[in-house]
Tab-separated table of C-alpha atoms and ligand atoms in Angstrom:
chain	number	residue	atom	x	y	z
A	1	UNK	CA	34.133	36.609	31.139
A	2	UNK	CA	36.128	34.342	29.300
A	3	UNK	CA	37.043	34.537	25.360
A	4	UNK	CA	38.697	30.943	25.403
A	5	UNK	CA	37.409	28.650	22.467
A	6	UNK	CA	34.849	26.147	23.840
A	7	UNK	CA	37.255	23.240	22.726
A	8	UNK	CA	40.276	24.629	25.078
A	9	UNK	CA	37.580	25.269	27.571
A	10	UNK	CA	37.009	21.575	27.916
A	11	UNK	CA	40.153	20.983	29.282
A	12	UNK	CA	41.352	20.922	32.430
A	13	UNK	CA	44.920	21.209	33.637
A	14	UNK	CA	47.133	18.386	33.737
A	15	UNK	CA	46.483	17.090	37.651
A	16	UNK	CA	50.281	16.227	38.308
A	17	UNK	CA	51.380	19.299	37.212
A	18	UNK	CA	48.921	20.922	39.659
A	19	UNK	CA	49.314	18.441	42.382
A	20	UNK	CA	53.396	19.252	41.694
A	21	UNK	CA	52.783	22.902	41.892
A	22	UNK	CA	50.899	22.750	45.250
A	23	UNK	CA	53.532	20.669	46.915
A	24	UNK	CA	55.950	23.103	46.064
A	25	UNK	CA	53.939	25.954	47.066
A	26	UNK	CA	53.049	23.966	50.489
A	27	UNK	CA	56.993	23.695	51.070
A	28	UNK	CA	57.898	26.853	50.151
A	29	UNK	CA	55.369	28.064	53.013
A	30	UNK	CA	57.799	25.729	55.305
A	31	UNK	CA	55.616	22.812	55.535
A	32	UNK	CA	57.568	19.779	55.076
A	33	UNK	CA	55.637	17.803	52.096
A	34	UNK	CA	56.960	14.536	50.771
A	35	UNK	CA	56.148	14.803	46.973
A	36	UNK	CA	54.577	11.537	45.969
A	37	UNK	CA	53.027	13.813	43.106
A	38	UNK	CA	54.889	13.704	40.115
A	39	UNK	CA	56.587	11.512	38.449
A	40	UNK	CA	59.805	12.834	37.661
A	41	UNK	CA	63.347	10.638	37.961
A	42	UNK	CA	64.870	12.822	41.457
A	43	UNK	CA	68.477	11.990	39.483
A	44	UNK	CA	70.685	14.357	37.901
A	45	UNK	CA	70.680	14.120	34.187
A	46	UNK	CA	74.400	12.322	34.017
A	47	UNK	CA	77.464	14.361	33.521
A	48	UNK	CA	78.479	13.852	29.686
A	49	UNK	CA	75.264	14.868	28.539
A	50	UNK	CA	75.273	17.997	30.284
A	51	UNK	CA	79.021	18.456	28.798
A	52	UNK	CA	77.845	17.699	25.643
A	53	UNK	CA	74.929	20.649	26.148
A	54	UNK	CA	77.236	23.016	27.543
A	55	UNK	CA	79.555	22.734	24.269
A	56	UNK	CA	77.242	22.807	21.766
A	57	UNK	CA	76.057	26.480	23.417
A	58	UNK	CA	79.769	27.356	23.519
A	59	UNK	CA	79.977	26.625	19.783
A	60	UNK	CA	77.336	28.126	18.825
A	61	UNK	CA	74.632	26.010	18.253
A	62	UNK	CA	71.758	28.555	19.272
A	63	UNK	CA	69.875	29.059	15.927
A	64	UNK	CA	67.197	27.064	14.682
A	65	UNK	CA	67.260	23.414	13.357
A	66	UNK	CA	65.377	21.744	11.009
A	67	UNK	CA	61.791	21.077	12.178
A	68	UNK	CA	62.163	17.113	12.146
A	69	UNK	CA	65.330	17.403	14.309
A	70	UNK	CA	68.914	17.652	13.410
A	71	UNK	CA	70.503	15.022	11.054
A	72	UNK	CA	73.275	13.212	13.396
A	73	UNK	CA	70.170	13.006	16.084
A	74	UNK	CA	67.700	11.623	13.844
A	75	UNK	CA	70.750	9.276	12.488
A	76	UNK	CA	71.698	8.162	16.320
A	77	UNK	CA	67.668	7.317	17.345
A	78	UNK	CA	66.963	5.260	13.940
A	79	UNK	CA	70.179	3.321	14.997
A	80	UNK	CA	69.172	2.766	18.442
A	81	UNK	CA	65.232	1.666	17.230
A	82	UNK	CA	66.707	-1.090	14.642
A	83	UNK	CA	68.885	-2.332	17.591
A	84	UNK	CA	66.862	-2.034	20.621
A	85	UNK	CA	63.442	-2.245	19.322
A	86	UNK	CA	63.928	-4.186	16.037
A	87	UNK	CA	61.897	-1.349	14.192
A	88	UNK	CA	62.700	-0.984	10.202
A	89	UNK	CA	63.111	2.462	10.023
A	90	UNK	CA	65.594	5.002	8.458
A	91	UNK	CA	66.414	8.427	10.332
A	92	UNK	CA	63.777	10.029	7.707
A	93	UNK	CA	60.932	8.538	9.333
A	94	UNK	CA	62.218	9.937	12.604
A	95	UNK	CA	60.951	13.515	14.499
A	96	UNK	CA	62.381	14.936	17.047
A	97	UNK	CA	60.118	16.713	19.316
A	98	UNK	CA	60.655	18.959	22.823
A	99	UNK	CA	59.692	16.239	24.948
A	100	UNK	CA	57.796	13.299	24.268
A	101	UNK	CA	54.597	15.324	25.263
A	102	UNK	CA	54.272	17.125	21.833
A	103	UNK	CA	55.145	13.753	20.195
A	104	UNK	CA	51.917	12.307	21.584
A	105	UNK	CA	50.083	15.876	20.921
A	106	UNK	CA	51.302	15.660	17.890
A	107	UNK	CA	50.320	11.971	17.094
A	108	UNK	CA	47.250	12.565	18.036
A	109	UNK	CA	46.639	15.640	16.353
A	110	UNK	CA	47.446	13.646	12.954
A	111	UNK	CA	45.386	10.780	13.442
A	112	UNK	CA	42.482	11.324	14.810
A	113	UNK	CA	39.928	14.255	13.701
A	114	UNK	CA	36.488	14.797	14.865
A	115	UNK	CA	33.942	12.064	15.378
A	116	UNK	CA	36.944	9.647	15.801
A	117	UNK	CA	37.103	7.063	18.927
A	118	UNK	CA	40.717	6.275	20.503
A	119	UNK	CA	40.882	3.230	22.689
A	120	UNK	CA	42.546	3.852	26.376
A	121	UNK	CA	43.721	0.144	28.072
A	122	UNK	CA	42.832	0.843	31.554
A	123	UNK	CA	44.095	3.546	34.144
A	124	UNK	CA	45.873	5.583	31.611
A	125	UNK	CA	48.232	8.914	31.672
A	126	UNK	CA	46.672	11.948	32.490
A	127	UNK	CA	47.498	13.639	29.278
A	128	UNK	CA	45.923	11.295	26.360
A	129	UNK	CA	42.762	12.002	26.854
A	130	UNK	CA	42.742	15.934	26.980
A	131	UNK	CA	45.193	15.280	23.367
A	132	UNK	CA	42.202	13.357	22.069
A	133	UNK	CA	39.510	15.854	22.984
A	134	UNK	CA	41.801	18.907	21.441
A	135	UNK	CA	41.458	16.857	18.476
A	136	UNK	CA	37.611	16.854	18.464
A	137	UNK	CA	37.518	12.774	19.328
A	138	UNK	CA	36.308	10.509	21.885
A	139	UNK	CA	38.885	8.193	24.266
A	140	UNK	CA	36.999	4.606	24.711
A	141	UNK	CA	38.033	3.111	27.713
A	142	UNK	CA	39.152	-0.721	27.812
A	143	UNK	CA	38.552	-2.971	30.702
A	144	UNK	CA	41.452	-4.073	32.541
A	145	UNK	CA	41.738	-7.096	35.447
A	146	UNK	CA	43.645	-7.388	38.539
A	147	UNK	CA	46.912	-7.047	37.240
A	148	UNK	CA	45.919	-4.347	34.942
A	149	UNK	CA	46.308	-6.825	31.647
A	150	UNK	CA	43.168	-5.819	29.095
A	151	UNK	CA	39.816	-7.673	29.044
A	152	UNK	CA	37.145	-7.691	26.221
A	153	UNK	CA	39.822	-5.359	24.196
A	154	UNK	CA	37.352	-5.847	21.107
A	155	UNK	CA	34.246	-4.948	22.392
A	156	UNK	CA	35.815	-1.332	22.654
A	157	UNK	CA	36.054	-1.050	19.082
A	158	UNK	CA	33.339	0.517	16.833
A	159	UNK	CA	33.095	1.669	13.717
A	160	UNK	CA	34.325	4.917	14.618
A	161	UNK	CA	37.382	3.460	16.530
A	162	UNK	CA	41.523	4.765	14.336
A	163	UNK	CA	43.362	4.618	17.548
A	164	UNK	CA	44.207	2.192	20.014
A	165	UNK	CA	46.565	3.546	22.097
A	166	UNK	CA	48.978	1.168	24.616
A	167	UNK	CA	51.753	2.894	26.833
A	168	UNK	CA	54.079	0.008	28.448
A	169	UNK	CA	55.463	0.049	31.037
A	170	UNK	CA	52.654	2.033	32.250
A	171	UNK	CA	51.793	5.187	33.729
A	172	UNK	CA	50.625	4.896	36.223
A	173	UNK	CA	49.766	1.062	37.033
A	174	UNK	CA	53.799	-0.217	36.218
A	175	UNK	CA	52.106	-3.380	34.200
A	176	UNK	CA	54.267	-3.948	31.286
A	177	UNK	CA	52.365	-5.718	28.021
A	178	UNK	CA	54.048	-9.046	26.880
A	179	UNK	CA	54.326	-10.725	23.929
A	180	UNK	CA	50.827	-12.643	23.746
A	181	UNK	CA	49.013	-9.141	24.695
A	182	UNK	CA	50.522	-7.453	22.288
A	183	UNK	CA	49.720	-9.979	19.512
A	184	UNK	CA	46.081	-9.884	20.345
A	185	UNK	CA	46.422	-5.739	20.059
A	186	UNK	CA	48.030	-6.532	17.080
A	187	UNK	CA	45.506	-8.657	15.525
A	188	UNK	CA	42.927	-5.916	16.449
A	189	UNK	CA	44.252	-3.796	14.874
A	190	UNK	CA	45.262	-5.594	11.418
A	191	UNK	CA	41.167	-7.196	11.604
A	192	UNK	CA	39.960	-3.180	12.112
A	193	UNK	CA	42.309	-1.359	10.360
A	194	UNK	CA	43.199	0.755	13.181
A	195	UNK	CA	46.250	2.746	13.914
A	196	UNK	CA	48.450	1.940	17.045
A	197	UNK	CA	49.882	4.388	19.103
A	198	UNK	CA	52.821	3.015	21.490
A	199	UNK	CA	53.902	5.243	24.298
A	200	UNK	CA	57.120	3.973	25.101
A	201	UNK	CA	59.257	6.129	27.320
A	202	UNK	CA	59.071	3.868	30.103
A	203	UNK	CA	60.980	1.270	27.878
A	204	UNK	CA	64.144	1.397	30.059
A	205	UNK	CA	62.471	1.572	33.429
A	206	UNK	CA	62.221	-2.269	33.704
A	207	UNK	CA	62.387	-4.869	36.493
A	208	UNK	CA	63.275	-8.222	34.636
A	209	UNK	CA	61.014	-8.618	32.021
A	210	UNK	CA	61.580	-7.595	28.172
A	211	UNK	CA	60.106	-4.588	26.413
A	212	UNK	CA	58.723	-5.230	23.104
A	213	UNK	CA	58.195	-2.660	20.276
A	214	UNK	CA	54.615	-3.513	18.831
A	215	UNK	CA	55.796	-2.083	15.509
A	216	UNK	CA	58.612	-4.745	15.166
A	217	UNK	CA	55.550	-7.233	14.655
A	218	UNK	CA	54.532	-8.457	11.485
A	219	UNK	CA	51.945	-6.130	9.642
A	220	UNK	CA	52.486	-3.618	12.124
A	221	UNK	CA	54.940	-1.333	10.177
A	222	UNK	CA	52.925	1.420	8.589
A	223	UNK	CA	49.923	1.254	11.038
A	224	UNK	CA	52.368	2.189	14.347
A	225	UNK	CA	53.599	5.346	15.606
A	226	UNK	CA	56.097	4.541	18.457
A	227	UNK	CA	56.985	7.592	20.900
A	228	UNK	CA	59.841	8.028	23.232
A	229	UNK	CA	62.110	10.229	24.536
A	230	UNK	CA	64.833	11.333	27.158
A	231	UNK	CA	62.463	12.486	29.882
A	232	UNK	CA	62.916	9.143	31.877
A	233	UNK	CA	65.859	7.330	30.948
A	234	UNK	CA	68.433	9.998	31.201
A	235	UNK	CA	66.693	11.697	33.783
A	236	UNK	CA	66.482	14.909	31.259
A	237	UNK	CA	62.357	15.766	32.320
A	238	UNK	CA	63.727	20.048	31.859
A	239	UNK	CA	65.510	19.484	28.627
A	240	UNK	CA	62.247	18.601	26.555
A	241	UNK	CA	63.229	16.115	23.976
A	242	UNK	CA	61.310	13.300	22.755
A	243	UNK	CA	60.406	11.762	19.189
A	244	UNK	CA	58.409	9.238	17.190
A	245	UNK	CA	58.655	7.228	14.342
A	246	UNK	CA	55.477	6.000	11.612
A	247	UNK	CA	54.866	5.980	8.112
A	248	UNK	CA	56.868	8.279	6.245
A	249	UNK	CA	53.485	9.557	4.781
A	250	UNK	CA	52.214	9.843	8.432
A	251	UNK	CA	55.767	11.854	9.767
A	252	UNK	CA	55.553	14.611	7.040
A	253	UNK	CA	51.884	15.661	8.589
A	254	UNK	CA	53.425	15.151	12.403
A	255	UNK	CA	56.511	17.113	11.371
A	256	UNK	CA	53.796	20.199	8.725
A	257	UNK	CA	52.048	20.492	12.935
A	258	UNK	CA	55.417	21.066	14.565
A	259	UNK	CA	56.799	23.279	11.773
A	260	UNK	CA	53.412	26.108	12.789
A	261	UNK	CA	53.737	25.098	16.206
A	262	UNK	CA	57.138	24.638	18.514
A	263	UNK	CA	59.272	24.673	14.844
A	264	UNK	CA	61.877	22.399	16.480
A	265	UNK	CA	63.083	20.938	19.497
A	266	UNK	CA	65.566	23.284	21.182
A	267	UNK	CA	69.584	22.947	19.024
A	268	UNK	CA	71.636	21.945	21.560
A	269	UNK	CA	69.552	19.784	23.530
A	270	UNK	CA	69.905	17.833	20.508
A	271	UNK	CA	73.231	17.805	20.532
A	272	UNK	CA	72.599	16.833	24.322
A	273	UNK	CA	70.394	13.772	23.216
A	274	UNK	CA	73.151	12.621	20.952
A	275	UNK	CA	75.714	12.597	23.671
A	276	UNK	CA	73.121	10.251	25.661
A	277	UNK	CA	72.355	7.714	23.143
A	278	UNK	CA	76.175	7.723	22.018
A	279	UNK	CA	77.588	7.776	25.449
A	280	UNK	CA	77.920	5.165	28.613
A	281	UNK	CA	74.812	3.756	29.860
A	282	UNK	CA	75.807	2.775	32.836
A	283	UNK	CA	74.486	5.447	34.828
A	284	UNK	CA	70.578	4.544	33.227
A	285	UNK	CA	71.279	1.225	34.847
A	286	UNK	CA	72.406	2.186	38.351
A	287	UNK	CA	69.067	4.214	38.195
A	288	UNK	CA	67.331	1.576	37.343
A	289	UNK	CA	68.651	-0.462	40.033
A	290	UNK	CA	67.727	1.893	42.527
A	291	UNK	CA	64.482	1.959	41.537
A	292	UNK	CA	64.050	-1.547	41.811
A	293	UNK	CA	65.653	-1.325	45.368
A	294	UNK	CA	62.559	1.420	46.338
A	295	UNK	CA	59.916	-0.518	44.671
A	296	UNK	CA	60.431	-3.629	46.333
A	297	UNK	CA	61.039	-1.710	50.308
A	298	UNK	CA	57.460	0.463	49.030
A	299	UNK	CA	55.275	-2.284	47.930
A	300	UNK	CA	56.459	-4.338	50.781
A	301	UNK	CA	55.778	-1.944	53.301
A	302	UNK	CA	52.296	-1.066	52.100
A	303	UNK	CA	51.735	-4.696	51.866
A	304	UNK	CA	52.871	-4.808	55.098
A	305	UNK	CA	50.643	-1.802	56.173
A	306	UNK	CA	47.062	-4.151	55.070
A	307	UNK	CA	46.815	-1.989	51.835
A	308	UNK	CA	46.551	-4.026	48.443
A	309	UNK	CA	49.247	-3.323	45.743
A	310	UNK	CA	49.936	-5.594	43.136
A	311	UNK	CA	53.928	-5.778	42.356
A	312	UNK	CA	54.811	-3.191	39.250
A	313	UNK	CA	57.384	-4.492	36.958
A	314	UNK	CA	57.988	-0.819	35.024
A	315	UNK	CA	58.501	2.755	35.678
A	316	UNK	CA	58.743	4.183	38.898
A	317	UNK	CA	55.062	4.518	40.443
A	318	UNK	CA	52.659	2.068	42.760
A	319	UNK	CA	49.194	1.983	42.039
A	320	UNK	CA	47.571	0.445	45.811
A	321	UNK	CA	44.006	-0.573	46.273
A	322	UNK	CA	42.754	2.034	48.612
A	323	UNK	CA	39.332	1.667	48.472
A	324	UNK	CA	39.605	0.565	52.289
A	325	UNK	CA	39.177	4.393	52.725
A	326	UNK	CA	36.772	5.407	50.854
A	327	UNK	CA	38.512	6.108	47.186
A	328	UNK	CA	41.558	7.490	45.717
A	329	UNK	CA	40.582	11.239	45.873
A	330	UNK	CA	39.528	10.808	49.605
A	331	UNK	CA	42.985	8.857	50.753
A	332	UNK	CA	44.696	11.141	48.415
A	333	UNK	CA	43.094	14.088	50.349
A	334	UNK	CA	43.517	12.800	53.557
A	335	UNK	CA	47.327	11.849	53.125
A	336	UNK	CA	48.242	15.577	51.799
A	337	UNK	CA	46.054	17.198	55.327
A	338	UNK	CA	46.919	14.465	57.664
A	339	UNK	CA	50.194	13.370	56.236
A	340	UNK	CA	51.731	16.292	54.299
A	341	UNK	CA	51.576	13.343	51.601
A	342	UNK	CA	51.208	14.796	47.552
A	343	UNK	CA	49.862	11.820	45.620
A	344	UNK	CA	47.813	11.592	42.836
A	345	UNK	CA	44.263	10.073	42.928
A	346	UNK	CA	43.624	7.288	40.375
A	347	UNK	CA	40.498	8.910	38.997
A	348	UNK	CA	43.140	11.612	37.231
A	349	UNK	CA	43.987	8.357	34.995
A	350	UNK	CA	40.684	7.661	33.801
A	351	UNK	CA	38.291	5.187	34.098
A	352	UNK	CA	38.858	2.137	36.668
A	353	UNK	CA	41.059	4.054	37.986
A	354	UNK	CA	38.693	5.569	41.289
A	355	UNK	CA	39.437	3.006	43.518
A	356	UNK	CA	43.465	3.623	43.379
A	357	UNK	CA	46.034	6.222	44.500
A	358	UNK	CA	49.219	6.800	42.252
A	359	UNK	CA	52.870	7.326	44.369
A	360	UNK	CA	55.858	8.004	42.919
A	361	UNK	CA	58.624	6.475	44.078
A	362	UNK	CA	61.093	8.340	42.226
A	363	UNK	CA	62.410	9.796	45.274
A	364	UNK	CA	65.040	9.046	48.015
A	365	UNK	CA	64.770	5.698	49.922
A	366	UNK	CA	64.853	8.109	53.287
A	367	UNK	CA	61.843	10.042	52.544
A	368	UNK	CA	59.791	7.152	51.356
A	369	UNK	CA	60.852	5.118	54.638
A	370	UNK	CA	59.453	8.793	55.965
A	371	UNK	CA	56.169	8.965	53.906
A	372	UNK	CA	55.968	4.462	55.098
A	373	UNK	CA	55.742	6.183	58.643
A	374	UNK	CA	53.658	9.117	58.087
A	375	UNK	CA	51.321	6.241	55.915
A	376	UNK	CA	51.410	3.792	59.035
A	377	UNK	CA	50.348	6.538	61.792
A	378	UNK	CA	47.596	7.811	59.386
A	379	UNK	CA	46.509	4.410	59.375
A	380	UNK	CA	46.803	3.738	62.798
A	381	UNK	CA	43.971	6.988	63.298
A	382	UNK	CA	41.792	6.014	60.651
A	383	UNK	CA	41.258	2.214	62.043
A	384	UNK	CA	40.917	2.955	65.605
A	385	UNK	CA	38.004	5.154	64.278
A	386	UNK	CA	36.292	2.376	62.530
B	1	PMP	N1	54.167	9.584	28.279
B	1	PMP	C1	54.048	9.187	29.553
B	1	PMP	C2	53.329	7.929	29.854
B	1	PMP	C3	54.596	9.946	30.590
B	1	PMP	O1	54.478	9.559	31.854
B	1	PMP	C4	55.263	11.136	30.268
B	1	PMP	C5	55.853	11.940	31.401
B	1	PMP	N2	55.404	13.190	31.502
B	1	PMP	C6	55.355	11.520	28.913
B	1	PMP	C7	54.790	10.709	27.948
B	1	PMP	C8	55.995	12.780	28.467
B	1	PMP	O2	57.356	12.876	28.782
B	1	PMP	P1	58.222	14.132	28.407
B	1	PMP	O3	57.346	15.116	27.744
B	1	PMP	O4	58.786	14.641	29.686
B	1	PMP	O5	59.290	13.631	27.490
B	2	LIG	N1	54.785	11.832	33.458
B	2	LIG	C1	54.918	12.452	34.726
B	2	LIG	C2	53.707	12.145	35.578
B	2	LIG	O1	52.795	11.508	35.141
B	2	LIG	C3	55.247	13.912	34.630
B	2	LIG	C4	54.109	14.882	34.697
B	2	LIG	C5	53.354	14.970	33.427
B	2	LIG	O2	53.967	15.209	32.408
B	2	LIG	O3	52.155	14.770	33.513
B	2	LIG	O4	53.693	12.536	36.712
């Protein structure tokens, strides 16, 4: 018997947590499993900012903070959105949330209620739909081509459509929105009246091309929430901080919802996420570079292997074509009992996303060459069958 509310029972668990937790438990058991699974930067969060976290314990910083974050933090992230992302705000229309997770929860929560449709582009991050159903709506799915760029955007919108919702670079496809995308999203949304919701905490996990903040556009202002956080960049996934930025209106309910939820994100992992923002940022870029290294030697070599794969040009994940085999959830199975291979299937991202598998390359160059081999023998088996 279960006493759960039927809303919570509607949701299922977040698949690369699960598919995480099961490569784990298969390596604890002493099978060697390379975790494709979850994406999750395999660096250590760099040395000042753990300084910084240490210090603020040692002085005492272990009580709570106000719910919208603590001053010099919300002070250091307005600075860095008016330079970075060209976005008008002050540091009261920032808050600071433990990870970006809650800030999406939480922008959700505020903007859509029951009855309401948000727009997904595409394969789309295994979270924002089970946000959307907590908050009694609907996630419309928008048609994406080959390169994972939206088609026929407005025949997704209704009358019942507040959200569209656009996370680039993308999880999990790596496509990254430019300018003239964005201004058709835009124009959407100023025709509709419709909220945007921009998932951006891929912004620094680039390859070449530039990120763009849909709320620096004209008439975009009041009608964006923008969400990032420290997750990726600083490689600081354990710390939990994140934070978003709207209407001033719009952050007092965001930052009411945190205040009878998680109250704040944790003191001195503030003080941590000052340190990072203040600090060098050189050691974001040699992790960036390293990515790029991996993603070039991965797509390559499944290129190489006959599978399709277009090129990402953000975060740290490939998205292959593997319908060859059947569809994502079959390769995927067959790479984790064949191949001691964690990936996660496309169909975990939504709709369009069946025919794909999701690997993460944020892992060592050795053990992808090693998953390339394992890939190549599985192959190998599954051809001569055919
Ligand atoms: N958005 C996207 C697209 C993500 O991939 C993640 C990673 N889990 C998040 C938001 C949340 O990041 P975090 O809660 O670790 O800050
Ligand atoms: N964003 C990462 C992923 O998609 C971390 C896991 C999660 O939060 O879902 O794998």
């Amino acid at each position: 018997m279960t006493l759960v509310s039927q809303r919570l029972a509607s949701i299922q668990e977040s698949p690369t947590m699960k598919i995480s937790a099961m490569a784990k438990r298969l390596n604890a058991n002493g099978l060697d499993v390379i975790d494709l699974g979850l994406g999750e930067p395999d660096f250590d969060t760099p040395k000042h900012i753990v300084e910084a976290g240490c210090n603020s314990i040692k002085a005492g910083d272990t009580h709570y903070a106000p719910t919208a974050g603590i001053p010099d933090l919300r002070q250091a992230i307005a600075e860095k959105l008016n330079a970075e992302n060209l976005l008008e705000v002050t540091s009261d229309d920032i808050v600071v949330t433990p990870g970006a997770k809650m800030a999406v929860f939480a922008a959700i929560q505020a903007l859509i209620q029951e009855g309401d449709e948000l727009v997904l582009i595409g394969p789309s991050w295994v979270s924002y739909e089970p946000c959307v159903a907590f908050a009694g709506g609907r996630v419309i799915w928008g048609k994406v081509d080959e390169n994972f760029m939206p088609e026929e955007l407005a025949e997704t919108i209704t009358t019942k459509t507040k959200v569209i919702l656009i996370n680039s670079p993308s999880n999990p496809t790596g496509a990254v929105l430019e300018k003239n995308v964005l201004k058709e999203v835009r124009d959407l949304a100023c025709d509709h009246d419709l909220a945007i919701i921009s998932d951006e905490i891929y912004e620094k996990i680039i390859y070449g091309k530039e990120h763009i903040s849909i709320g620096s556009m004209a008439g975009m202002e009041d009608r964006t929430v923008t969400i990032n956080g420290f997750s990726k960049a600083y490689a600081m996934t354990g710390w939990r901080l994140g934070y978003l930025t709207g209407s001033k209106e719009d952050m007092k309910w965001v930052s009411r919802l945190l205040s009878h939820s998680v109250s704040q994100a944790t003191t001195f992992v503030q003080k941590a996420g000052i340190a990072a923002l203040h600090g060098p940022q050189d050691d974001m870029k040699s992790m960036v570079n390293e990515f790029r290294a991996r993603r070039d030697m991965f797509v390559s070599s499944l290129r190489a292997l006959g599978i399709p794969c277009s090129m990402p040009e953000g975060a740290f994940y490939v998205f292959p074509d593997v319908s060859e085999f059947g569809n994502g959830d079959v390769f995927s199975e067959m790479l984790l009992r064949n191949s001691l291979i964690a990936a996660t299937p496309g169909s975990a991202f939504g709709s369009g996303g069946e025919k794909y598998v999701r690997l993460s390359y944020a892992t060592s160059q050795l053990r992808l060459n090693e998953a390339i081999n394992r890939i190549g023998k599985l192959l190998y088996q599954v051809r001569q069958k055919e």
